[in-house]
mmCIF file of C-alpha atoms and ligand atoms in Angstrom:
data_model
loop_
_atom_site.group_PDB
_atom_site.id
_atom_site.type_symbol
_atom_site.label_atom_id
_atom_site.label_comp_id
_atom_site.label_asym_id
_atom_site.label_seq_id
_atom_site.Cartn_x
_atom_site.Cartn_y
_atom_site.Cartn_z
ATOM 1 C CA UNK A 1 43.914 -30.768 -5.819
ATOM 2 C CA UNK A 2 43.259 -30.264 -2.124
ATOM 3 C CA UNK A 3 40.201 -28.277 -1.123
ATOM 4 C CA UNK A 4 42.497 -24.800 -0.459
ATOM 5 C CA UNK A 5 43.072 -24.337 -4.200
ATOM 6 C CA UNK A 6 39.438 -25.493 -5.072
ATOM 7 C CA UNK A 7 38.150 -22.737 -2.826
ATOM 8 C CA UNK A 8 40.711 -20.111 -2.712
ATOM 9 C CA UNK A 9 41.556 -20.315 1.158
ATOM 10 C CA UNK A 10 44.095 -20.855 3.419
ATOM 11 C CA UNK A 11 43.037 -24.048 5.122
ATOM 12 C CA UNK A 12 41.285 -26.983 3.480
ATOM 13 C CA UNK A 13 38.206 -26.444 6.075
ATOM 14 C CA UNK A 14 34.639 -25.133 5.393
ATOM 15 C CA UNK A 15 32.733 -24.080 8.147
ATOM 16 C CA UNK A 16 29.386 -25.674 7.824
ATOM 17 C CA UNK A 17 26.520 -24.116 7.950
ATOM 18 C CA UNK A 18 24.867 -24.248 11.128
ATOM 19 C CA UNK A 19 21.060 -22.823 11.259
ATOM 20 C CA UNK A 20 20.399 -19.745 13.776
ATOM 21 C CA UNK A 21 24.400 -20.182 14.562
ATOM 22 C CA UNK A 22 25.896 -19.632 11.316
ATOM 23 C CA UNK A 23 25.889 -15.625 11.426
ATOM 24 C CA UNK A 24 27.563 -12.947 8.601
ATOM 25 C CA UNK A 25 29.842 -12.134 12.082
ATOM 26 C CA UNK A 26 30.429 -16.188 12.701
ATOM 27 C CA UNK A 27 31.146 -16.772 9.096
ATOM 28 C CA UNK A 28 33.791 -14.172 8.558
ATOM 29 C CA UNK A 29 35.396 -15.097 11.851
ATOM 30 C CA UNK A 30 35.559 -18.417 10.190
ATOM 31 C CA UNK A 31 37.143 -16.888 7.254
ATOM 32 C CA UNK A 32 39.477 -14.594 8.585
ATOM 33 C CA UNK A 33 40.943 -17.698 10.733
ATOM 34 C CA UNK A 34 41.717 -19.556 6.881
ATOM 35 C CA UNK A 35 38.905 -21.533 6.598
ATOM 36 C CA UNK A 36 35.692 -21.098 3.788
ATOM 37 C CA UNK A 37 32.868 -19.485 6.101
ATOM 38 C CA UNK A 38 29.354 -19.994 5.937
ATOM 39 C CA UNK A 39 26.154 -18.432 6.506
ATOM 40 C CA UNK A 40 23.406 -20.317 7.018
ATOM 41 C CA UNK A 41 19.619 -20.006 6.474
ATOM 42 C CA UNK A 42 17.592 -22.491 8.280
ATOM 43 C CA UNK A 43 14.892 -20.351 9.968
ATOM 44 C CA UNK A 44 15.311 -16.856 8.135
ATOM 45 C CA UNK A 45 14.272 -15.372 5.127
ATOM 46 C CA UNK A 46 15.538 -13.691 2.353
ATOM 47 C CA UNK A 47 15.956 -9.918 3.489
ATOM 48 C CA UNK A 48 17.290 -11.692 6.904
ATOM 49 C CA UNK A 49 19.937 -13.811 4.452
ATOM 50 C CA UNK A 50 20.573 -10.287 2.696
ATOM 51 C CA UNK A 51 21.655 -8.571 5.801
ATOM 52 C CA UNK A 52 23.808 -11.487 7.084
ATOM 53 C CA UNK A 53 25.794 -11.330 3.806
ATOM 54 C CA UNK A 54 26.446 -7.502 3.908
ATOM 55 C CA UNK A 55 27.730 -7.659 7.236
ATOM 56 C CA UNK A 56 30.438 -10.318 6.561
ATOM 57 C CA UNK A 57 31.353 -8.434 3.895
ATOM 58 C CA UNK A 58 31.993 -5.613 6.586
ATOM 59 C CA UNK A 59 34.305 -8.097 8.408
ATOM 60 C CA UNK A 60 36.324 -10.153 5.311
ATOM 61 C CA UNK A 61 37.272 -9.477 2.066
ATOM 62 C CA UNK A 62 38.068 -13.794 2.495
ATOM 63 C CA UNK A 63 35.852 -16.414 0.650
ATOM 64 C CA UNK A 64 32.511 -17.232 2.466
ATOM 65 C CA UNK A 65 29.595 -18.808 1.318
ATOM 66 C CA UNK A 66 25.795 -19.666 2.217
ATOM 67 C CA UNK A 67 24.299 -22.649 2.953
ATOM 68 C CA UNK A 68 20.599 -23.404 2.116
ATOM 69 C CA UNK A 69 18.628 -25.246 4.119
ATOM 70 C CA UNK A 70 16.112 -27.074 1.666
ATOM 71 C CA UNK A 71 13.639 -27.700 4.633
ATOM 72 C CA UNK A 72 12.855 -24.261 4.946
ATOM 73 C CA UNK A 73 9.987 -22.660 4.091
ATOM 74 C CA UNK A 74 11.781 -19.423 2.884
ATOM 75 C CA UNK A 75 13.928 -21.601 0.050
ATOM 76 C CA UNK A 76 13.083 -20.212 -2.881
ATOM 77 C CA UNK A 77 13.113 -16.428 -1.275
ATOM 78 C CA UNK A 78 16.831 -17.620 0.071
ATOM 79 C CA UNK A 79 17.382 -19.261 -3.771
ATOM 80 C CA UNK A 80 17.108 -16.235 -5.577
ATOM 81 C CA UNK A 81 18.525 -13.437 -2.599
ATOM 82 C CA UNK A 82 21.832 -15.574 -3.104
ATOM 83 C CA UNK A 83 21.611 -15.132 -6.729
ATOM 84 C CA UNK A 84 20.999 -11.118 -5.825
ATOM 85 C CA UNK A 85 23.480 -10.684 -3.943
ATOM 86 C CA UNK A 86 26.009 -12.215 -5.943
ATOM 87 C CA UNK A 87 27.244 -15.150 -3.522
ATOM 88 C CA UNK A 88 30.225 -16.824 -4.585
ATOM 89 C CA UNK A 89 29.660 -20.648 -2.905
ATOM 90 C CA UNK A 90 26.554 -22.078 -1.790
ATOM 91 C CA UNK A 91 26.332 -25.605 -0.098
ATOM 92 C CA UNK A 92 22.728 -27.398 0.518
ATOM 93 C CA UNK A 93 21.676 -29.260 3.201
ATOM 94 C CA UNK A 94 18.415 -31.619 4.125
ATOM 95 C CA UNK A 95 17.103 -32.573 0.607
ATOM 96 C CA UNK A 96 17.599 -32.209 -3.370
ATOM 97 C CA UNK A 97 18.609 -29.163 -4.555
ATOM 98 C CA UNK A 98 18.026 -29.778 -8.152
ATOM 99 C CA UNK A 99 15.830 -26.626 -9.090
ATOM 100 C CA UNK A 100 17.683 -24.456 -8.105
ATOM 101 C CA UNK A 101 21.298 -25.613 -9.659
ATOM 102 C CA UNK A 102 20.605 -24.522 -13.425
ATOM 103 C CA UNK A 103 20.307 -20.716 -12.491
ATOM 104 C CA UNK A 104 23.220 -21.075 -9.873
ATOM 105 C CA UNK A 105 25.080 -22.347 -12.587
ATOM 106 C CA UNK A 106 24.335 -19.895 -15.051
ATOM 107 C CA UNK A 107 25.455 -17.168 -12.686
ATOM 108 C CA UNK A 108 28.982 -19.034 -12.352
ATOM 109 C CA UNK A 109 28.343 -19.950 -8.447
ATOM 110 C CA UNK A 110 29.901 -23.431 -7.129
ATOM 111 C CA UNK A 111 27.358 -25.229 -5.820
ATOM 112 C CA UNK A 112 28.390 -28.335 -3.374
ATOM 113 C CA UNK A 113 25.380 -30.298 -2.306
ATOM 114 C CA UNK A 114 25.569 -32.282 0.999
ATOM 115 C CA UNK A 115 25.015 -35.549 0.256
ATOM 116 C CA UNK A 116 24.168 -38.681 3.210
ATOM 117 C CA UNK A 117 24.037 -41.225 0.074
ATOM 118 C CA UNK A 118 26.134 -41.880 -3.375
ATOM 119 C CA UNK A 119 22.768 -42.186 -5.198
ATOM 120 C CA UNK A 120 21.641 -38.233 -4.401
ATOM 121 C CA UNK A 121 25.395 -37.550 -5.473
ATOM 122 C CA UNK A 122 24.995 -39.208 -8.506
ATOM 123 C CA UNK A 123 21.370 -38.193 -9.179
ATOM 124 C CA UNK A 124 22.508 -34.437 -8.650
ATOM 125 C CA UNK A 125 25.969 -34.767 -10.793
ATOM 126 C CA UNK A 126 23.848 -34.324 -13.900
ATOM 127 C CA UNK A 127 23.126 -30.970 -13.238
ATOM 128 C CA UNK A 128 26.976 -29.567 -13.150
ATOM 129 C CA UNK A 129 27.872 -29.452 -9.358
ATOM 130 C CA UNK A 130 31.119 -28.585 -8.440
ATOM 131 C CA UNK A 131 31.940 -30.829 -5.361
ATOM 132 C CA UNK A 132 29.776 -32.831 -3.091
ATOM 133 C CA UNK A 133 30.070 -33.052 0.617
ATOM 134 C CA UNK A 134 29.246 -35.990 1.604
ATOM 135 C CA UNK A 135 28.132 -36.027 5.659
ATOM 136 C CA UNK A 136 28.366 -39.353 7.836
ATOM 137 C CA UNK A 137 26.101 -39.718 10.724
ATOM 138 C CA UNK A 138 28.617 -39.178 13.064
ATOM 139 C CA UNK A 139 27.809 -35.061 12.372
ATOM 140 C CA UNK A 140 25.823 -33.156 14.440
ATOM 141 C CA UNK A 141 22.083 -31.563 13.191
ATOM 142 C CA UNK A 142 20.213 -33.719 10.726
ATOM 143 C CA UNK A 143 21.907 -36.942 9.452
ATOM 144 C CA UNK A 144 21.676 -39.606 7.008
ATOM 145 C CA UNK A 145 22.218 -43.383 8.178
ATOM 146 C CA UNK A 146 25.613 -43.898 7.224
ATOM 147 C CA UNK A 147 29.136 -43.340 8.812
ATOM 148 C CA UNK A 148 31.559 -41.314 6.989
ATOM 149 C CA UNK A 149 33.940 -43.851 6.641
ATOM 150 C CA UNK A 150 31.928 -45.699 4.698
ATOM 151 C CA UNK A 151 29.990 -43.487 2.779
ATOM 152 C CA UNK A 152 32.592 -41.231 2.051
ATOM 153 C CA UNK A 153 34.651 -43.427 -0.609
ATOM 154 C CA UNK A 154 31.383 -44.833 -2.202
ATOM 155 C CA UNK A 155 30.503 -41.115 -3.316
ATOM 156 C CA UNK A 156 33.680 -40.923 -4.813
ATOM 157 C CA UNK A 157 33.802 -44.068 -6.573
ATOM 158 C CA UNK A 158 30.359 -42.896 -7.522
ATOM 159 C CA UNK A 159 30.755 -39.542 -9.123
ATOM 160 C CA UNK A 160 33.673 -37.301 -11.092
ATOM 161 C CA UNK A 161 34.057 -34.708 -9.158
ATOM 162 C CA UNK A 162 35.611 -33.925 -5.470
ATOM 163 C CA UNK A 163 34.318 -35.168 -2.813
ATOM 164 C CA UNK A 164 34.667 -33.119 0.735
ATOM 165 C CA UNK A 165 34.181 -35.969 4.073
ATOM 166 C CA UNK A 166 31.778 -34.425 6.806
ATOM 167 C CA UNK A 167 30.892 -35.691 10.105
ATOM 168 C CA UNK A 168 32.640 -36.907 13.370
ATOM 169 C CA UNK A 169 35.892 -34.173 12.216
ATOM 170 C CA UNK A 170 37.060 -32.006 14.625
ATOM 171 C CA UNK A 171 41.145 -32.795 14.535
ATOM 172 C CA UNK A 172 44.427 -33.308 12.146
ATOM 173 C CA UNK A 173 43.677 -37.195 12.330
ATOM 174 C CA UNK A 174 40.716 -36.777 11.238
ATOM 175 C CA UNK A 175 41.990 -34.739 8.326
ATOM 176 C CA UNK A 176 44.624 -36.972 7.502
ATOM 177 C CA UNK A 177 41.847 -39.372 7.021
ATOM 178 C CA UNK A 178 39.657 -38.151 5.291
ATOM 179 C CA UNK A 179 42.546 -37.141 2.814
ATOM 180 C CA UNK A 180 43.321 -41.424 2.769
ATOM 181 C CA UNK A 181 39.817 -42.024 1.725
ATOM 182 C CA UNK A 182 40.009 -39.755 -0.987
ATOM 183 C CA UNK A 183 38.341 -36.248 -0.478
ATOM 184 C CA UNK A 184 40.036 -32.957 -1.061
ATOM 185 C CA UNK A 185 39.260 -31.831 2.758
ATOM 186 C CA UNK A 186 36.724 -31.536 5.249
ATOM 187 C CA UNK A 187 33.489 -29.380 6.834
ATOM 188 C CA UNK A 188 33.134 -29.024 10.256
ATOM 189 C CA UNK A 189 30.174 -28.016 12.453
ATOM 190 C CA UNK A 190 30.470 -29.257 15.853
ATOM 191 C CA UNK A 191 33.890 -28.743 16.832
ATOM 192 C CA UNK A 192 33.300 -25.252 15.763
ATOM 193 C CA UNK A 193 30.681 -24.482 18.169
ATOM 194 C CA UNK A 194 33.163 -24.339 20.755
ATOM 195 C CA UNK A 195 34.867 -21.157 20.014
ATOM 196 C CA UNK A 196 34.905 -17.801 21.306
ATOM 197 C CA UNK A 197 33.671 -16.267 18.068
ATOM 198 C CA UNK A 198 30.477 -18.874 18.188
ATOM 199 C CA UNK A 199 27.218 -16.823 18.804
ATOM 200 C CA UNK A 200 25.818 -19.632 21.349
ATOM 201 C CA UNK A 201 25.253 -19.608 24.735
ATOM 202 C CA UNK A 202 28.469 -20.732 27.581
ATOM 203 C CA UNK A 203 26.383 -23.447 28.564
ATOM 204 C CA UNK A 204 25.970 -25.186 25.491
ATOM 205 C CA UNK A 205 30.010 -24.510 24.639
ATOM 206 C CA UNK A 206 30.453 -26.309 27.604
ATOM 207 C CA UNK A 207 28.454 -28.940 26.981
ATOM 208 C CA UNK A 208 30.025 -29.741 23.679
ATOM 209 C CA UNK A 209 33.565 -29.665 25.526
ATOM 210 C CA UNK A 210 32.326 -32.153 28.451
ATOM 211 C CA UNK A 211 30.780 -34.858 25.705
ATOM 212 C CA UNK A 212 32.551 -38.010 25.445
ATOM 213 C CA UNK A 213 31.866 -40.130 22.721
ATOM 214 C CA UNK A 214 28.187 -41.563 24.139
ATOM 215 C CA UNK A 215 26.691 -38.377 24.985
ATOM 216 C CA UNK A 216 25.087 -38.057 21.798
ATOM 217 C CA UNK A 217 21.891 -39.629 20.587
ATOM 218 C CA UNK A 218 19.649 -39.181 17.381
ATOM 219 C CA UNK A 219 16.189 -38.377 17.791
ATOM 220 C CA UNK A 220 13.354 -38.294 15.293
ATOM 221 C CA UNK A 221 14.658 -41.456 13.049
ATOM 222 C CA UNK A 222 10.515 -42.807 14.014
ATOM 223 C CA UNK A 223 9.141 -40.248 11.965
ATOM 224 C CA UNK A 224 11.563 -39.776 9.375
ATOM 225 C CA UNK A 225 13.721 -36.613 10.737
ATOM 226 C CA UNK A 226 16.550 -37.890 12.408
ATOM 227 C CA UNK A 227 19.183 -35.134 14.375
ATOM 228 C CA UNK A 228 21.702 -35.950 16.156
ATOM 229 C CA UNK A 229 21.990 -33.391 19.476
ATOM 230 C CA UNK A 230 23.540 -33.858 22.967
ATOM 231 C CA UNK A 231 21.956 -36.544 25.319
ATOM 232 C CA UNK A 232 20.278 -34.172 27.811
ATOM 233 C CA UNK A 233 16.340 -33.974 29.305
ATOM 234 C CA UNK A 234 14.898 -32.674 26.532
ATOM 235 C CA UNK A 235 16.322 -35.453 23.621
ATOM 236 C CA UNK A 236 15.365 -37.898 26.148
ATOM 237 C CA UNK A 237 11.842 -36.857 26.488
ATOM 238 C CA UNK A 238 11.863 -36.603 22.634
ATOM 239 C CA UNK A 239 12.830 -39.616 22.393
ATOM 240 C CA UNK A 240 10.518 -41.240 24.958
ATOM 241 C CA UNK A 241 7.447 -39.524 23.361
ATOM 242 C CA UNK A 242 8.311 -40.895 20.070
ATOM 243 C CA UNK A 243 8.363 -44.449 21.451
ATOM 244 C CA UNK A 244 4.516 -43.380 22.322
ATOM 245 C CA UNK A 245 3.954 -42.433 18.933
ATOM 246 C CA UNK A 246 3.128 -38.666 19.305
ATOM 247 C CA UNK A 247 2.861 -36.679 16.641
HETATM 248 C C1 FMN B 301 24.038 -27.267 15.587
HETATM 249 C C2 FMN B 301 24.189 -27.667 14.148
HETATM 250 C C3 FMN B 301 23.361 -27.094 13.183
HETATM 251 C C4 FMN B 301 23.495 -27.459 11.836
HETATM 252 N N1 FMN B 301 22.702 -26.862 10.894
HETATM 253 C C5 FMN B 301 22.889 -27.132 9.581
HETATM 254 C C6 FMN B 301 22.177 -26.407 8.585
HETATM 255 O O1 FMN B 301 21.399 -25.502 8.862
HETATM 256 N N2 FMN B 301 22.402 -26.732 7.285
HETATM 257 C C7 FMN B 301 23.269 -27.744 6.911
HETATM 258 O O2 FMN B 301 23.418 -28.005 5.712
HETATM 259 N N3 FMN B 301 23.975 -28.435 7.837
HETATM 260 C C8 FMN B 301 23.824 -28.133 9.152
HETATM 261 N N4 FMN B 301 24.602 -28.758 10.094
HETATM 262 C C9 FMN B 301 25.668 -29.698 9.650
HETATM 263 C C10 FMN B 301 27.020 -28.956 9.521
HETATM 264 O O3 FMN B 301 26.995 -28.024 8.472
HETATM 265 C C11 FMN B 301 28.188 -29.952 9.257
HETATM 266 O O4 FMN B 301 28.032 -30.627 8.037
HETATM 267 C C12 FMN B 301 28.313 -30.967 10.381
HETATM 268 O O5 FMN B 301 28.266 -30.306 11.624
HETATM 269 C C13 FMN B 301 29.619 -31.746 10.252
HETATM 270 O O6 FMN B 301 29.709 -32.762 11.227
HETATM 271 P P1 FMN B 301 30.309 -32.497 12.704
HETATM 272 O O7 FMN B 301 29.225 -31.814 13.474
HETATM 273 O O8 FMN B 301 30.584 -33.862 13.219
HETATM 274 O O9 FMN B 301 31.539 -31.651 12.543
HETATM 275 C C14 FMN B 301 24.468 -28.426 11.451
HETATM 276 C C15 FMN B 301 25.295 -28.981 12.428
HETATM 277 C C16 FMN B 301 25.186 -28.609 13.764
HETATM 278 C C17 FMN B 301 26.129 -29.216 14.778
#
């Protein structure tokens, strides 16, 4: 099964969720153009989350989803405002998801968890997930230490249901590949942030179109929060005040 069928869309591509980028109007673009859209949370709360999701249902009548950031400190509010407003698909990102699966469950949502490691995947199987995506460090926003072509068949030899590969996509190769390792299809963030339909500023679209393949760098591995964003002034002065040891 290929992740079309599994979702109910045209193109076996979810548009990952992408905090303060990831509007109602971004994630219905996404869906109109065939792949699964997604809202995402990460700085918002619920009533925020409730009028994102109203407005893409203005644009689609195609599958989107929501994504929950588990970092934030509006999660629960987000947890049950999904459950309100009768989302369809919810992925997680940054963290365990585990207490809020049973009543996601309950209300027949699919739940895929993004996974950086086969023992989350496996830890989180027991509560009825649908799918896992599991994310390689080669993605963009907050990663996990390994690459996607290595973690990417270890989640699927570890659990017994589909896996979808994340990170360091953003062509048909890539696709292709991720198809010989074994998933059912891929998420995308980065490649996706330069489009017209992306609420984000020129500059920063053509940024992302000028990076070669070294013009990323992950900051905040020291103190446990590592992202990986665009080598300009401001990651290397992150990066040079963690080597002090600030806070
Ligand atoms: C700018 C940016 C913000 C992101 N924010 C989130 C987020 O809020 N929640 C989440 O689960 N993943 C987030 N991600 C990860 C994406 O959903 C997706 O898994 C990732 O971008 C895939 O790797 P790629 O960037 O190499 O395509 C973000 C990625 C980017 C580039």
């Amino acid at each position: 099964m290929r992740l079309n069928e599994f979702l109910g869309t045209e193109f076996p591509i979810i548009q990952g969720g992408m905090a303060n980028i990831a509007t109602g109007e971004f994630a219905a673009a996404c869906a109109n153009a065939g792949a699964l859209g997604m809202i995402a949370t990460g700085g918002w709360d619920g009533e925020r989350l409730r009028q994102e999701i109203r407005r893409a249902r203005e644009l689609t009548n195609k599958p989107f989803g929501v994504n929950l950031m588990l970092m934030s400190p509006h999660a629960d509010d987000i947890a049950r405002v999904i459950l309100e407003e009768n989302v369809r698909v919810v992925t997680t990102g940054a963290g365990n998801p585990g207490k809020y699966i049973p009543a996601w469950k309950e209300a027949g949502i699919k739940v895929m968890p993004v996974v950086a490691a086969a023992v989350l995947a496996k830890r989180l199987e027991r509560y009825g997930v649908d799918a896992f995506i599991a994310e390689g460090t080669e993605s963009g926003g907050h990663v996990g230490e390994m690459t996607t072509m290595a973690l990417v068949p270890q989640v699927i030899d570890a659990v017994n249901v589909p896996v979808i590969a994340a990170g360091g996509i953003a062509d048909g190769r890539q696709l292709a590949a991720a198809y010989a390792l074994g998933a059912i299809g891929v998420q995308v963030g980065t490649c996706l942030l330069a489009s017209e339909e992306c609420p984000i500023h020129d500059g920063y679209k053509q940024a992302i179109l000028k990076a070669k393949d070294s013009d990323t760098v992950v900051t905040g591995r020291s103190i446990g929060g590592p992202v990986r964003v665009l080598k300009n002034k401001m990651a290397r002065t992150y990066l040079e005040l963690e080597k002090r040891n600030a806070t």
